[in-house]
Amino acid sequence: MRVKIFVRLKEGVLDPQGKAVERSLHTLGYEEVGDVRVGKYIELEIAAPSRQAAEKRAREMCDKLLANPVIEDYRFEIQE
Amino acid sequence: MRWGVIVFPGSCDDQDVYDCLKHVLKQKVEFLWHKDRLGRDIDCVVLPGGFSYGDYLRCGAMARFSPIMQGVVEFARNGGLVLGICNGFQILCEAGLLPGALTRNASLQFVCRQVHLRVEEIDTPFTSAAKKGQLLKLPVKHGEGCYYADPATLERLQKNRQILVRYVDGKGRPTAAANPNGSLENIAGVCNEARNVFGLMPHPEDASEKLLGSEDGAKIFSSVIAACGTRGKRAWVA
């Protein structure tokens, strides 16, 4: 199964990268843009007997390593 | 007392810490390879600066799972002294030994310059040789040193007086201009609740002899030496 994981900074955590990207977009004329946040996208292949089992393993991986719960939130999608 | 300096793949200030402890402060010190086990005869473990595991994913995120870290966590839980400098501070936060996290500098730029630190608390084995409110001149060199903690954690840090050093200007004022990375409340270093684990972004090892422009960093190391000397190595073991 293919797991697609999205990690992003929590609300309230400063995102200077997002701010810089936003400024660049404004410079390019996209002035309607606001509140840019830059996150991470991780894809991985997982061998699991069921979708439920894959979900459980993916959640563990996110909690332990792929995201830092102090500053980041995550969500993931599973494709069979 | 005996110091141990952990070497992770990608550490680069391990040599600076070793040199400072051995040749400037005349200490017994050894390198500890990250794949080894933590020896029983170490009194203070130092996690040095650098770019462990290439700073991949997040700074310190992978070093946290190095084999030696299990021993460090146990050592810290038993009251052993642990000092994390720069990348070492990031690793201690990732490992949950210190609260909060270190994120990208607000300026998005790598900063490399001298800063002034104000010593906020002196009832710890890392700051006891300083005076309360004393200013220390140390260098910073990092791209991810912006300290963050959620409001509840910040309140706990303040209540327990765990903020040990703050970025200030030459007159001791914690201004925005004196803050090199956008850290919350100008926080440069924090300790755990038990006060035996301390992490800071500035580098005391690079400011411990006249040749380097400041000797103020030695205050941190001499505090540890005094703590171990007067209380003995078992004193910090719960």
PDB file of C-alpha atoms in Angstrom:
ATOM      1  CA  MET A   1       0.000   0.000   0.000  1.00  0.00           C
ATOM      2  CA  ARG A   2       1.121   3.523  -0.744  1.00  0.00           C
ATOM      3  CA  VAL A   3       0.998   6.034   2.117  1.00  0.00           C
ATOM      4  CA  LYS A   4       1.001   9.761   1.362  1.00  0.00           C
ATOM      5  CA  ILE A   5       1.862  11.814   4.423  1.00  0.00           C
ATOM      6  CA  PHE A   6       1.397  15.579   4.764  1.00  0.00           C
ATOM      7  CA  VAL A   7       3.265  17.325   7.590  1.00  0.00           C
ATOM      8  CA  ARG A   8       2.676  20.986   8.344  1.00  0.00           C
ATOM      9  CA  LEU A   9       3.524  23.513  11.028  1.00  0.00           C
ATOM     10  CA  LYS A  10       0.795  23.965  13.625  1.00  0.00           C
ATOM     11  CA  GLU A  11      -1.301  27.110  13.687  1.00  0.00           C
ATOM     12  CA  GLY A  12       0.540  29.743  15.684  1.00  0.00           C
ATOM     13  CA  VAL A  13       4.026  28.419  14.922  1.00  0.00           C
ATOM     14  CA  LEU A  14       6.025  30.996  12.989  1.00  0.00           C
ATOM     15  CA  ASP A  15       6.616  29.979   9.353  1.00  0.00           C
ATOM     16  CA  PRO A  16       9.273  32.340   7.958  1.00  0.00           C
ATOM     17  CA  GLN A  17       9.581  30.201   4.829  1.00  0.00           C
ATOM     18  CA  GLY A  18       5.870  30.630   4.094  1.00  0.00           C
ATOM     19  CA  LYS A  19       6.231  34.384   4.629  1.00  0.00           C
ATOM     20  CA  ALA A  20       9.155  34.584   2.196  1.00  0.00           C
ATOM     21  CA  VAL A  21       7.261  32.602  -0.447  1.00  0.00           C
ATOM     22  CA  GLU A  22       4.245  34.863   0.058  1.00  0.00           C
ATOM     23  CA  ARG A  23       6.383  37.970  -0.495  1.00  0.00           C
ATOM     24  CA  SER A  24       7.825  36.468  -3.679  1.00  0.00           C
ATOM     25  CA  LEU A  25       4.344  35.665  -4.975  1.00  0.00           C
ATOM     26  CA  HIS A  26       3.284  39.246  -4.303  1.00  0.00           C
ATOM     27  CA  THR A  27       6.369  40.472  -6.197  1.00  0.00           C
ATOM     28  CA  LEU A  28       5.284  38.323  -9.161  1.00  0.00           C
ATOM     29  CA  GLY A  29       1.924  40.067  -9.146  1.00  0.00           C
ATOM     30  CA  TYR A  30      -0.132  37.460  -7.276  1.00  0.00           C
ATOM     31  CA  GLU A  31      -1.335  40.018  -4.792  1.00  0.00           C
ATOM     32  CA  GLU A  32      -4.481  38.070  -3.943  1.00  0.00           C
ATOM     33  CA  VAL A  33      -2.332  35.484  -2.100  1.00  0.00           C
ATOM     34  CA  GLY A  34      -2.179  35.389   1.700  1.00  0.00           C
ATOM     35  CA  ASP A  35      -1.351  33.086   4.635  1.00  0.00           C
ATOM     36  CA  VAL A  36       1.182  30.886   2.787  1.00  0.00           C
ATOM     37  CA  ARG A  37       2.386  27.901   4.828  1.00  0.00           C
ATOM     38  CA  VAL A  38       5.132  25.576   3.631  1.00  0.00           C
ATOM     39  CA  GLY A  39       4.957  21.936   4.743  1.00  0.00           C
ATOM     40  CA  LYS A  40       6.438  18.549   3.910  1.00  0.00           C
ATOM     41  CA  TYR A  41       5.123  15.729   1.796  1.00  0.00           C
ATOM     42  CA  ILE A  42       6.388  12.186   2.373  1.00  0.00           C
ATOM     43  CA  GLU A  43       5.448   9.106   0.345  1.00  0.00           C
ATOM     44  CA  LEU A  44       6.192   5.560   1.348  1.00  0.00           C
ATOM     45  CA  GLU A  45       5.341   1.982   0.477  1.00  0.00           C
ATOM     46  CA  ILE A  46       4.109  -0.203   3.310  1.00  0.00           C
ATOM     47  CA  ALA A  47       3.463  -3.948   3.421  1.00  0.00           C
ATOM     48  CA  ALA A  48       0.447  -4.496   5.658  1.00  0.00           C
ATOM     49  CA  PRO A  49      -2.282  -7.177   5.852  1.00  0.00           C
ATOM     50  CA  SER A  50      -5.083  -4.591   5.942  1.00  0.00           C
ATOM     51  CA  ARG A  51      -5.810  -0.924   5.534  1.00  0.00           C
ATOM     52  CA  GLN A  52      -6.411  -0.650   9.273  1.00  0.00           C
ATOM     53  CA  ALA A  53      -3.035  -2.201  10.054  1.00  0.00           C
ATOM     54  CA  ALA A  54      -1.324   0.175   7.623  1.00  0.00           C
ATOM     55  CA  GLU A  55      -3.049   3.145   9.249  1.00  0.00           C
ATOM     56  CA  LYS A  56      -1.918   2.089  12.689  1.00  0.00           C
ATOM     57  CA  ARG A  57       1.706   1.689  11.553  1.00  0.00           C
ATOM     58  CA  ALA A  58       1.696   4.990   9.665  1.00  0.00           C
ATOM     59  CA  ARG A  59       0.336   6.841  12.676  1.00  0.00           C
ATOM     60  CA  GLU A  60       3.098   5.376  14.866  1.00  0.00           C
ATOM     61  CA  MET A  61       5.749   6.447  12.353  1.00  0.00           C
ATOM     62  CA  CYS A  62       4.390   9.984  12.268  1.00  0.00           C
ATOM     63  CA  ASP A  63       4.235  10.241  16.061  1.00  0.00           C
ATOM     64  CA  LYS A  64       7.718   8.841  16.574  1.00  0.00           C
ATOM     65  CA  LEU A  65       9.732  10.350  13.740  1.00  0.00           C
ATOM     66  CA  LEU A  66       8.065  11.910  10.707  1.00  0.00           C
ATOM     67  CA  ALA A  67       6.410  14.787  12.586  1.00  0.00           C
ATOM     68  CA  ASN A  68       7.355  16.612  15.774  1.00  0.00           C
ATOM     69  CA  PRO A  69       4.124  16.976  17.766  1.00  0.00           C
ATOM     70  CA  VAL A  70       5.469  20.095  19.512  1.00  0.00           C
ATOM     71  CA  ILE A  71       5.391  22.121  16.293  1.00  0.00           C
ATOM     72  CA  GLU A  72       3.761  20.004  13.581  1.00  0.00           C
ATOM     73  CA  ASP A  73       0.441  18.389  12.617  1.00  0.00           C
ATOM     74  CA  TYR A  74       0.101  15.590  10.107  1.00  0.00           C
ATOM     75  CA  ARG A  75      -2.466  13.706   8.085  1.00  0.00           C
ATOM     76  CA  PHE A  76      -2.117  10.860   5.625  1.00  0.00           C
ATOM     77  CA  GLU A  77      -3.905   9.055   2.813  1.00  0.00           C
ATOM     78  CA  ILE A  78      -3.582   5.361   2.003  1.00  0.00           C
ATOM     79  CA  GLN A  79      -3.857   3.993  -1.529  1.00  0.00           C
ATOM     80  CA  GLU A  80      -4.301   0.244  -2.022  1.00  0.00           C
TER      81      GLU A  80
ATOM     82  CA  MET B   1      35.242  14.110  37.156  1.00  0.00           C
ATOM     83  CA  ARG B   2      35.004  12.639  33.669  1.00  0.00           C
ATOM     84  CA  TRP B   3      33.398  14.193  30.577  1.00  0.00           C
ATOM     85  CA  GLY B   4      32.042  12.355  27.541  1.00  0.00           C
ATOM     86  CA  VAL B   5      31.524  14.092  24.191  1.00  0.00           C
ATOM     87  CA  ILE B   6      29.175  12.224  21.859  1.00  0.00           C
ATOM     88  CA  VAL B   7      30.173  12.016  18.203  1.00  0.00           C
ATOM     89  CA  PHE B   8      27.226  11.607  15.835  1.00  0.00           C
ATOM     90  CA  PRO B   9      27.725  11.272  12.092  1.00  0.00           C
ATOM     91  CA  GLY B  10      27.744  14.934  11.087  1.00  0.00           C
ATOM     92  CA  SER B  11      28.814  16.381  14.454  1.00  0.00           C
ATOM     93  CA  CYS B  12      31.436  19.064  13.880  1.00  0.00           C
ATOM     94  CA  ASP B  13      31.914  20.895  17.163  1.00  0.00           C
ATOM     95  CA  ASP B  14      32.878  17.715  19.016  1.00  0.00           C
ATOM     96  CA  GLN B  15      36.563  18.569  18.509  1.00  0.00           C
ATOM     97  CA  ASP B  16      36.044  22.117  19.817  1.00  0.00           C
ATOM     98  CA  VAL B  17      34.363  20.851  23.003  1.00  0.00           C
ATOM     99  CA  TYR B  18      37.079  18.212  23.486  1.00  0.00           C
ATOM    100  CA  ASP B  19      39.866  20.734  22.964  1.00  0.00           C
ATOM    101  CA  CYS B  20      38.280  23.236  25.325  1.00  0.00           C
ATOM    102  CA  LEU B  21      37.755  20.663  28.089  1.00  0.00           C
ATOM    103  CA  LYS B  22      41.098  18.896  27.732  1.00  0.00           C
ATOM    104  CA  HIS B  23      43.552  21.652  26.910  1.00  0.00           C
ATOM    105  CA  VAL B  24      41.967  24.802  28.300  1.00  0.00           C
ATOM    106  CA  LEU B  25      40.184  23.439  31.369  1.00  0.00           C
ATOM    107  CA  LYS B  26      42.523  20.434  31.915  1.00  0.00           C
ATOM    108  CA  GLN B  27      39.686  17.953  32.241  1.00  0.00           C
ATOM    109  CA  LYS B  28      39.479  14.199  31.750  1.00  0.00           C
ATOM    110  CA  VAL B  29      37.438  13.841  28.596  1.00  0.00           C
ATOM    111  CA  GLU B  30      36.714  11.170  26.000  1.00  0.00           C
ATOM    112  CA  PHE B  31      34.794  10.901  22.758  1.00  0.00           C
ATOM    113  CA  LEU B  32      31.762   8.599  22.750  1.00  0.00           C
ATOM    114  CA  TRP B  33      30.827   7.152  19.352  1.00  0.00           C
ATOM    115  CA  HIS B  34      27.080   7.271  18.798  1.00  0.00           C
ATOM    116  CA  LYS B  35      26.909   3.510  18.184  1.00  0.00           C
ATOM    117  CA  ASP B  36      28.571   2.688  21.502  1.00  0.00           C
ATOM    118  CA  ARG B  37      26.955   2.325  24.890  1.00  0.00           C
ATOM    119  CA  LEU B  38      27.267   5.062  27.456  1.00  0.00           C
ATOM    120  CA  GLY B  39      30.004   4.116  29.950  1.00  0.00           C
ATOM    121  CA  ARG B  40      29.266   4.038  33.666  1.00  0.00           C
ATOM    122  CA  ASP B  41      32.144   6.311  34.649  1.00  0.00           C
ATOM    123  CA  ILE B  42      30.949   9.474  32.879  1.00  0.00           C
ATOM    124  CA  ASP B  43      29.809  12.408  35.049  1.00  0.00           C
ATOM    125  CA  CYS B  44      28.688  14.809  32.345  1.00  0.00           C
ATOM    126  CA  VAL B  45      27.674  13.995  28.775  1.00  0.00           C
ATOM    127  CA  VAL B  46      27.975  16.701  26.117  1.00  0.00           C
ATOM    128  CA  LEU B  47      25.971  16.596  22.878  1.00  0.00           C
ATOM    129  CA  PRO B  48      27.961  18.909  20.610  1.00  0.00           C
ATOM    130  CA  GLY B  49      26.981  21.132  17.719  1.00  0.00           C
ATOM    131  CA  GLY B  50      27.023  20.224  14.067  1.00  0.00           C
ATOM    132  CA  PHE B  51      24.680  18.715  11.531  1.00  0.00           C
ATOM    133  CA  SER B  52      23.954  15.203  12.780  1.00  0.00           C
ATOM    134  CA  TYR B  53      22.488  13.049  10.002  1.00  0.00           C
ATOM    135  CA  GLY B  54      22.738  16.032   7.664  1.00  0.00           C
ATOM    136  CA  ASP B  55      19.892  17.788   9.514  1.00  0.00           C
ATOM    137  CA  TYR B  56      17.583  15.612   7.379  1.00  0.00           C
ATOM    138  CA  LEU B  57      13.849  15.685   8.156  1.00  0.00           C
ATOM    139  CA  ARG B  58      14.324  18.015  11.167  1.00  0.00           C
ATOM    140  CA  CYS B  59      17.476  19.005  13.042  1.00  0.00           C
ATOM    141  CA  GLY B  60      18.164  16.350  15.668  1.00  0.00           C
ATOM    142  CA  ALA B  61      15.251  14.138  14.615  1.00  0.00           C
ATOM    143  CA  MET B  62      17.380  11.149  13.648  1.00  0.00           C
ATOM    144  CA  ALA B  63      20.247  11.517  16.122  1.00  0.00           C
ATOM    145  CA  ARG B  64      17.630  11.011  18.775  1.00  0.00           C
ATOM    146  CA  PHE B  65      17.433   7.352  17.692  1.00  0.00           C
ATOM    147  CA  SER B  66      21.200   6.717  17.728  1.00  0.00           C
ATOM    148  CA  PRO B  67      22.038   3.698  19.913  1.00  0.00           C
ATOM    149  CA  ILE B  68      23.820   5.790  22.574  1.00  0.00           C
ATOM    150  CA  MET B  69      20.742   7.968  23.145  1.00  0.00           C
ATOM    151  CA  GLN B  70      18.941   5.218  25.062  1.00  0.00           C
ATOM    152  CA  GLY B  71      21.770   5.339  27.580  1.00  0.00           C
ATOM    153  CA  VAL B  72      21.670   9.142  27.647  1.00  0.00           C
ATOM    154  CA  VAL B  73      17.927   9.148  28.413  1.00  0.00           C
ATOM    155  CA  GLU B  74      18.448   6.655  31.240  1.00  0.00           C
ATOM    156  CA  PHE B  75      21.485   8.605  32.516  1.00  0.00           C
ATOM    157  CA  ALA B  76      19.434  11.819  32.550  1.00  0.00           C
ATOM    158  CA  ARG B  77      16.506  10.139  34.318  1.00  0.00           C
ATOM    159  CA  ASN B  78      18.923   9.014  37.033  1.00  0.00           C
ATOM    160  CA  GLY B  79      20.109  12.573  37.546  1.00  0.00           C
ATOM    161  CA  GLY B  80      23.227  12.483  35.349  1.00  0.00           C
ATOM    162  CA  LEU B  81      24.368  15.823  33.913  1.00  0.00           C
ATOM    163  CA  VAL B  82      23.640  16.325  30.208  1.00  0.00           C
ATOM    164  CA  LEU B  83      24.656  19.436  28.250  1.00  0.00           C
ATOM    165  CA  GLY B  84      23.426  20.009  24.696  1.00  0.00           C
ATOM    166  CA  ILE B  85      25.016  22.741  22.594  1.00  0.00           C
ATOM    167  CA  CYS B  86      23.391  23.952  19.348  1.00  0.00           C
ATOM    168  CA  ASN B  87      22.599  20.726  17.425  1.00  0.00           C
ATOM    169  CA  GLY B  88      22.907  19.003  20.820  1.00  0.00           C
ATOM    170  CA  PHE B  89      20.111  21.265  22.147  1.00  0.00           C
ATOM    171  CA  GLN B  90      17.991  20.360  19.109  1.00  0.00           C
ATOM    172  CA  ILE B  91      18.582  16.646  19.757  1.00  0.00           C
ATOM    173  CA  LEU B  92      17.621  16.960  23.451  1.00  0.00           C
ATOM    174  CA  CYS B  93      14.352  18.682  22.475  1.00  0.00           C
ATOM    175  CA  GLU B  94      13.588  16.024  19.846  1.00  0.00           C
ATOM    176  CA  ALA B  95      14.345  13.309  22.422  1.00  0.00           C
ATOM    177  CA  GLY B  96      11.879  14.871  24.861  1.00  0.00           C
ATOM    178  CA  LEU B  97      14.586  15.480  27.474  1.00  0.00           C
ATOM    179  CA  LEU B  98      13.957  19.222  27.156  1.00  0.00           C
ATOM    180  CA  PRO B  99      10.644  20.993  26.443  1.00  0.00           C
ATOM    181  CA  GLY B 100       9.919  22.918  23.245  1.00  0.00           C
ATOM    182  CA  ALA B 101      11.488  22.791  19.790  1.00  0.00           C
ATOM    183  CA  LEU B 102      13.971  24.713  17.635  1.00  0.00           C
ATOM    184  CA  THR B 103      12.714  25.930  14.286  1.00  0.00           C
ATOM    185  CA  ARG B 104      14.012  27.875  11.300  1.00  0.00           C
ATOM    186  CA  ASN B 105      15.517  31.280  12.152  1.00  0.00           C
ATOM    187  CA  ALA B 106      12.917  34.001  11.642  1.00  0.00           C
ATOM    188  CA  SER B 107      15.283  35.734   9.197  1.00  0.00           C
ATOM    189  CA  LEU B 108      15.635  32.479   7.208  1.00  0.00           C
ATOM    190  CA  GLN B 109      19.373  33.160   7.289  1.00  0.00           C
ATOM    191  CA  PHE B 110      22.178  31.277   8.963  1.00  0.00           C
ATOM    192  CA  VAL B 111      23.476  33.516  11.754  1.00  0.00           C
ATOM    193  CA  CYS B 112      27.123  33.538  12.788  1.00  0.00           C
ATOM    194  CA  ARG B 113      27.972  36.243  15.286  1.00  0.00           C
ATOM    195  CA  GLN B 114      28.753  37.151  18.879  1.00  0.00           C
ATOM    196  CA  VAL B 115      25.747  37.570  21.160  1.00  0.00           C
ATOM    197  CA  HIS B 116      25.250  38.629  24.737  1.00  0.00           C
ATOM    198  CA  LEU B 117      23.497  36.242  27.070  1.00  0.00           C
ATOM    199  CA  ARG B 118      21.987  37.159  30.414  1.00  0.00           C
ATOM    200  CA  VAL B 119      22.199  34.434  33.054  1.00  0.00           C
ATOM    201  CA  GLU B 120      18.680  34.210  34.462  1.00  0.00           C
ATOM    202  CA  GLU B 121      19.043  31.439  37.038  1.00  0.00           C
ATOM    203  CA  ILE B 122      22.091  30.239  38.940  1.00  0.00           C
ATOM    204  CA  ASP B 123      20.687  27.394  41.046  1.00  0.00           C
ATOM    205  CA  THR B 124      21.686  24.771  38.477  1.00  0.00           C
ATOM    206  CA  PRO B 125      24.857  22.713  37.965  1.00  0.00           C
ATOM    207  CA  PHE B 126      25.406  24.570  34.663  1.00  0.00           C
ATOM    208  CA  THR B 127      25.200  28.191  35.806  1.00  0.00           C
ATOM    209  CA  SER B 128      26.255  28.157  39.481  1.00  0.00           C
ATOM    210  CA  ALA B 129      29.648  29.767  38.744  1.00  0.00           C
ATOM    211  CA  ALA B 130      27.935  32.830  37.224  1.00  0.00           C
ATOM    212  CA  LYS B 131      26.163  35.657  39.012  1.00  0.00           C
ATOM    213  CA  LYS B 132      22.453  36.183  38.513  1.00  0.00           C
ATOM    214  CA  GLY B 133      22.013  38.711  35.707  1.00  0.00           C
ATOM    215  CA  GLN B 134      25.634  38.379  34.580  1.00  0.00           C
ATOM    216  CA  LEU B 135      26.232  38.950  30.867  1.00  0.00           C
ATOM    217  CA  LEU B 136      28.208  36.368  28.871  1.00  0.00           C
ATOM    218  CA  LYS B 137      29.630  37.034  25.416  1.00  0.00           C
ATOM    219  CA  LEU B 138      29.366  33.896  23.261  1.00  0.00           C
ATOM    220  CA  PRO B 139      29.080  33.127  19.544  1.00  0.00           C
ATOM    221  CA  VAL B 140      26.048  31.617  17.810  1.00  0.00           C
ATOM    222  CA  LYS B 141      26.223  29.813  14.462  1.00  0.00           C
ATOM    223  CA  HIS B 142      23.010  28.182  13.357  1.00  0.00           C
ATOM    224  CA  GLY B 143      20.144  28.221  10.869  1.00  0.00           C
ATOM    225  CA  GLU B 144      17.501  26.621  13.104  1.00  0.00           C
ATOM    226  CA  GLY B 145      17.707  28.211  16.518  1.00  0.00           C
ATOM    227  CA  CYS B 146      14.318  29.838  16.912  1.00  0.00           C
ATOM    228  CA  TYR B 147      13.012  28.458  20.193  1.00  0.00           C
ATOM    229  CA  TYR B 148       9.314  27.642  20.312  1.00  0.00           C
ATOM    230  CA  ALA B 149       7.082  26.305  23.067  1.00  0.00           C
ATOM    231  CA  ASP B 150       3.291  26.408  23.305  1.00  0.00           C
ATOM    232  CA  PRO B 151       1.762  28.842  25.836  1.00  0.00           C
ATOM    233  CA  ALA B 152       1.180  26.156  28.519  1.00  0.00           C
ATOM    234  CA  THR B 153       4.802  24.952  28.244  1.00  0.00           C
ATOM    235  CA  LEU B 154       6.118  28.513  28.371  1.00  0.00           C
ATOM    236  CA  GLU B 155       4.119  29.165  31.529  1.00  0.00           C
ATOM    237  CA  ARG B 156       5.578  26.023  33.112  1.00  0.00           C
ATOM    238  CA  LEU B 157       9.115  27.074  32.096  1.00  0.00           C
ATOM    239  CA  GLN B 158       8.629  30.434  33.763  1.00  0.00           C
ATOM    240  CA  LYS B 159       7.017  29.023  36.892  1.00  0.00           C
ATOM    241  CA  ASN B 160       9.802  26.466  37.379  1.00  0.00           C
ATOM    242  CA  ARG B 161      12.504  28.991  36.387  1.00  0.00           C
ATOM    243  CA  GLN B 162      13.821  26.723  33.617  1.00  0.00           C
ATOM    244  CA  ILE B 163      14.871  29.563  31.292  1.00  0.00           C
ATOM    245  CA  LEU B 164      18.572  29.801  32.188  1.00  0.00           C
ATOM    246  CA  VAL B 165      19.884  32.202  29.517  1.00  0.00           C
ATOM    247  CA  ARG B 166      18.322  34.895  27.300  1.00  0.00           C
ATOM    248  CA  TYR B 167      19.635  36.890  24.338  1.00  0.00           C
ATOM    249  CA  VAL B 168      20.150  40.509  25.417  1.00  0.00           C
ATOM    250  CA  ASP B 169      21.897  43.622  24.165  1.00  0.00           C
ATOM    251  CA  GLY B 170      25.164  44.924  25.638  1.00  0.00           C
ATOM    252  CA  LYS B 171      23.209  46.590  28.437  1.00  0.00           C
ATOM    253  CA  GLY B 172      21.378  43.418  29.395  1.00  0.00           C
ATOM    254  CA  ARG B 173      18.021  44.245  27.788  1.00  0.00           C
ATOM    255  CA  PRO B 174      16.166  41.439  25.956  1.00  0.00           C
ATOM    256  CA  THR B 175      15.356  43.483  22.839  1.00  0.00           C
ATOM    257  CA  ALA B 176      14.186  42.243  19.433  1.00  0.00           C
ATOM    258  CA  ALA B 177      17.440  43.458  17.855  1.00  0.00           C
ATOM    259  CA  ALA B 178      19.464  41.363  20.317  1.00  0.00           C
ATOM    260  CA  ASN B 179      17.510  38.229  19.390  1.00  0.00           C
ATOM    261  CA  PRO B 180      19.479  36.546  16.574  1.00  0.00           C
ATOM    262  CA  ASN B 181      16.840  34.033  15.487  1.00  0.00           C
ATOM    263  CA  GLY B 182      13.371  35.127  16.597  1.00  0.00           C
ATOM    264  CA  SER B 183      13.284  32.887  19.675  1.00  0.00           C
ATOM    265  CA  LEU B 184      10.224  33.137  21.883  1.00  0.00           C
ATOM    266  CA  GLU B 185      10.910  35.562  24.771  1.00  0.00           C
ATOM    267  CA  ASN B 186      14.566  35.796  23.666  1.00  0.00           C
ATOM    268  CA  ILE B 187      15.150  32.299  25.067  1.00  0.00           C
ATOM    269  CA  ALA B 188      18.683  31.030  24.355  1.00  0.00           C
ATOM    270  CA  GLY B 189      18.745  28.022  26.674  1.00  0.00           C
ATOM    271  CA  VAL B 190      16.482  25.998  28.972  1.00  0.00           C
ATOM    272  CA  CYS B 191      16.892  23.195  31.483  1.00  0.00           C
ATOM    273  CA  ASN B 192      14.547  20.374  32.446  1.00  0.00           C
ATOM    274  CA  GLU B 193      12.452  20.427  35.594  1.00  0.00           C
ATOM    275  CA  ALA B 194      15.028  18.411  37.552  1.00  0.00           C
ATOM    276  CA  ARG B 195      17.728  20.924  36.424  1.00  0.00           C
ATOM    277  CA  ASN B 196      20.238  18.234  35.365  1.00  0.00           C
ATOM    278  CA  VAL B 197      19.727  18.596  31.586  1.00  0.00           C
ATOM    279  CA  PHE B 198      20.587  21.900  29.895  1.00  0.00           C
ATOM    280  CA  GLY B 199      20.506  22.925  26.253  1.00  0.00           C
ATOM    281  CA  LEU B 200      21.554  26.201  24.634  1.00  0.00           C
ATOM    282  CA  MET B 201      22.124  27.452  21.091  1.00  0.00           C
ATOM    283  CA  PRO B 202      25.278  29.589  21.703  1.00  0.00           C
ATOM    284  CA  HIS B 203      28.677  27.888  21.937  1.00  0.00           C
ATOM    285  CA  PRO B 204      30.505  28.124  25.282  1.00  0.00           C
ATOM    286  CA  GLU B 205      33.348  25.932  23.916  1.00  0.00           C
ATOM    287  CA  ASP B 206      34.155  28.583  21.321  1.00  0.00           C
ATOM    288  CA  ALA B 207      34.486  31.311  23.920  1.00  0.00           C
ATOM    289  CA  SER B 208      36.552  29.762  26.687  1.00  0.00           C
ATOM    290  CA  GLU B 209      39.978  31.286  26.104  1.00  0.00           C
ATOM    291  CA  LYS B 210      41.361  34.759  25.442  1.00  0.00           C
ATOM    292  CA  LEU B 211      42.592  33.842  21.985  1.00  0.00           C
ATOM    293  CA  LEU B 212      38.979  33.344  20.890  1.00  0.00           C
ATOM    294  CA  GLY B 213      37.871  36.778  22.060  1.00  0.00           C
ATOM    295  CA  SER B 214      35.949  35.738  25.163  1.00  0.00           C
ATOM    296  CA  GLU B 215      36.448  33.493  28.159  1.00  0.00           C
ATOM    297  CA  ASP B 216      32.850  33.732  29.317  1.00  0.00           C
ATOM    298  CA  GLY B 217      31.883  30.284  28.023  1.00  0.00           C
ATOM    299  CA  ALA B 218      34.133  28.672  30.611  1.00  0.00           C
ATOM    300  CA  LYS B 219      31.571  29.739  33.252  1.00  0.00           C
ATOM    301  CA  ILE B 220      29.256  26.991  32.009  1.00  0.00           C
ATOM    302  CA  PHE B 221      31.917  24.274  32.163  1.00  0.00           C
ATOM    303  CA  SER B 222      33.384  25.459  35.466  1.00  0.00           C
ATOM    304  CA  SER B 223      29.886  25.388  36.983  1.00  0.00           C
ATOM    305  CA  VAL B 224      29.653  21.691  36.081  1.00  0.00           C
ATOM    306  CA  ILE B 225      33.152  21.026  37.414  1.00  0.00           C
ATOM    307  CA  ALA B 226      32.252  22.724  40.704  1.00  0.00           C
ATOM    308  CA  ALA B 227      28.945  20.842  40.938  1.00  0.00           C
ATOM    309  CA  CYS B 228      30.648  17.486  40.420  1.00  0.00           C
ATOM    310  CA  GLY B 229      33.558  18.394  42.692  1.00  0.00           C
ATOM    311  CA  THR B 230      31.645  19.511  45.733  1.00  0.00           C
ATOM    312  CA  ARG B 231      28.753  17.117  45.562  1.00  0.00           C
ATOM    313  CA  GLY B 232      30.562  14.089  44.191  1.00  0.00           C
ATOM    314  CA  LYS B 233      29.463  12.025  41.264  1.00  0.00           C
ATOM    315  CA  ARG B 234      26.652  10.221  43.055  1.00  0.00           C
ATOM    316  CA  ALA B 235      25.010  13.418  44.278  1.00  0.00           C
ATOM    317  CA  TRP B 236      23.054  13.902  41.063  1.00  0.00           C
ATOM    318  CA  VAL B 237      21.860  10.332  40.981  1.00  0.00           C
ATOM    319  CA  ALA B 238      18.320  10.216  42.292  1.00  0.00           C
TER     320      ALA B 238
END
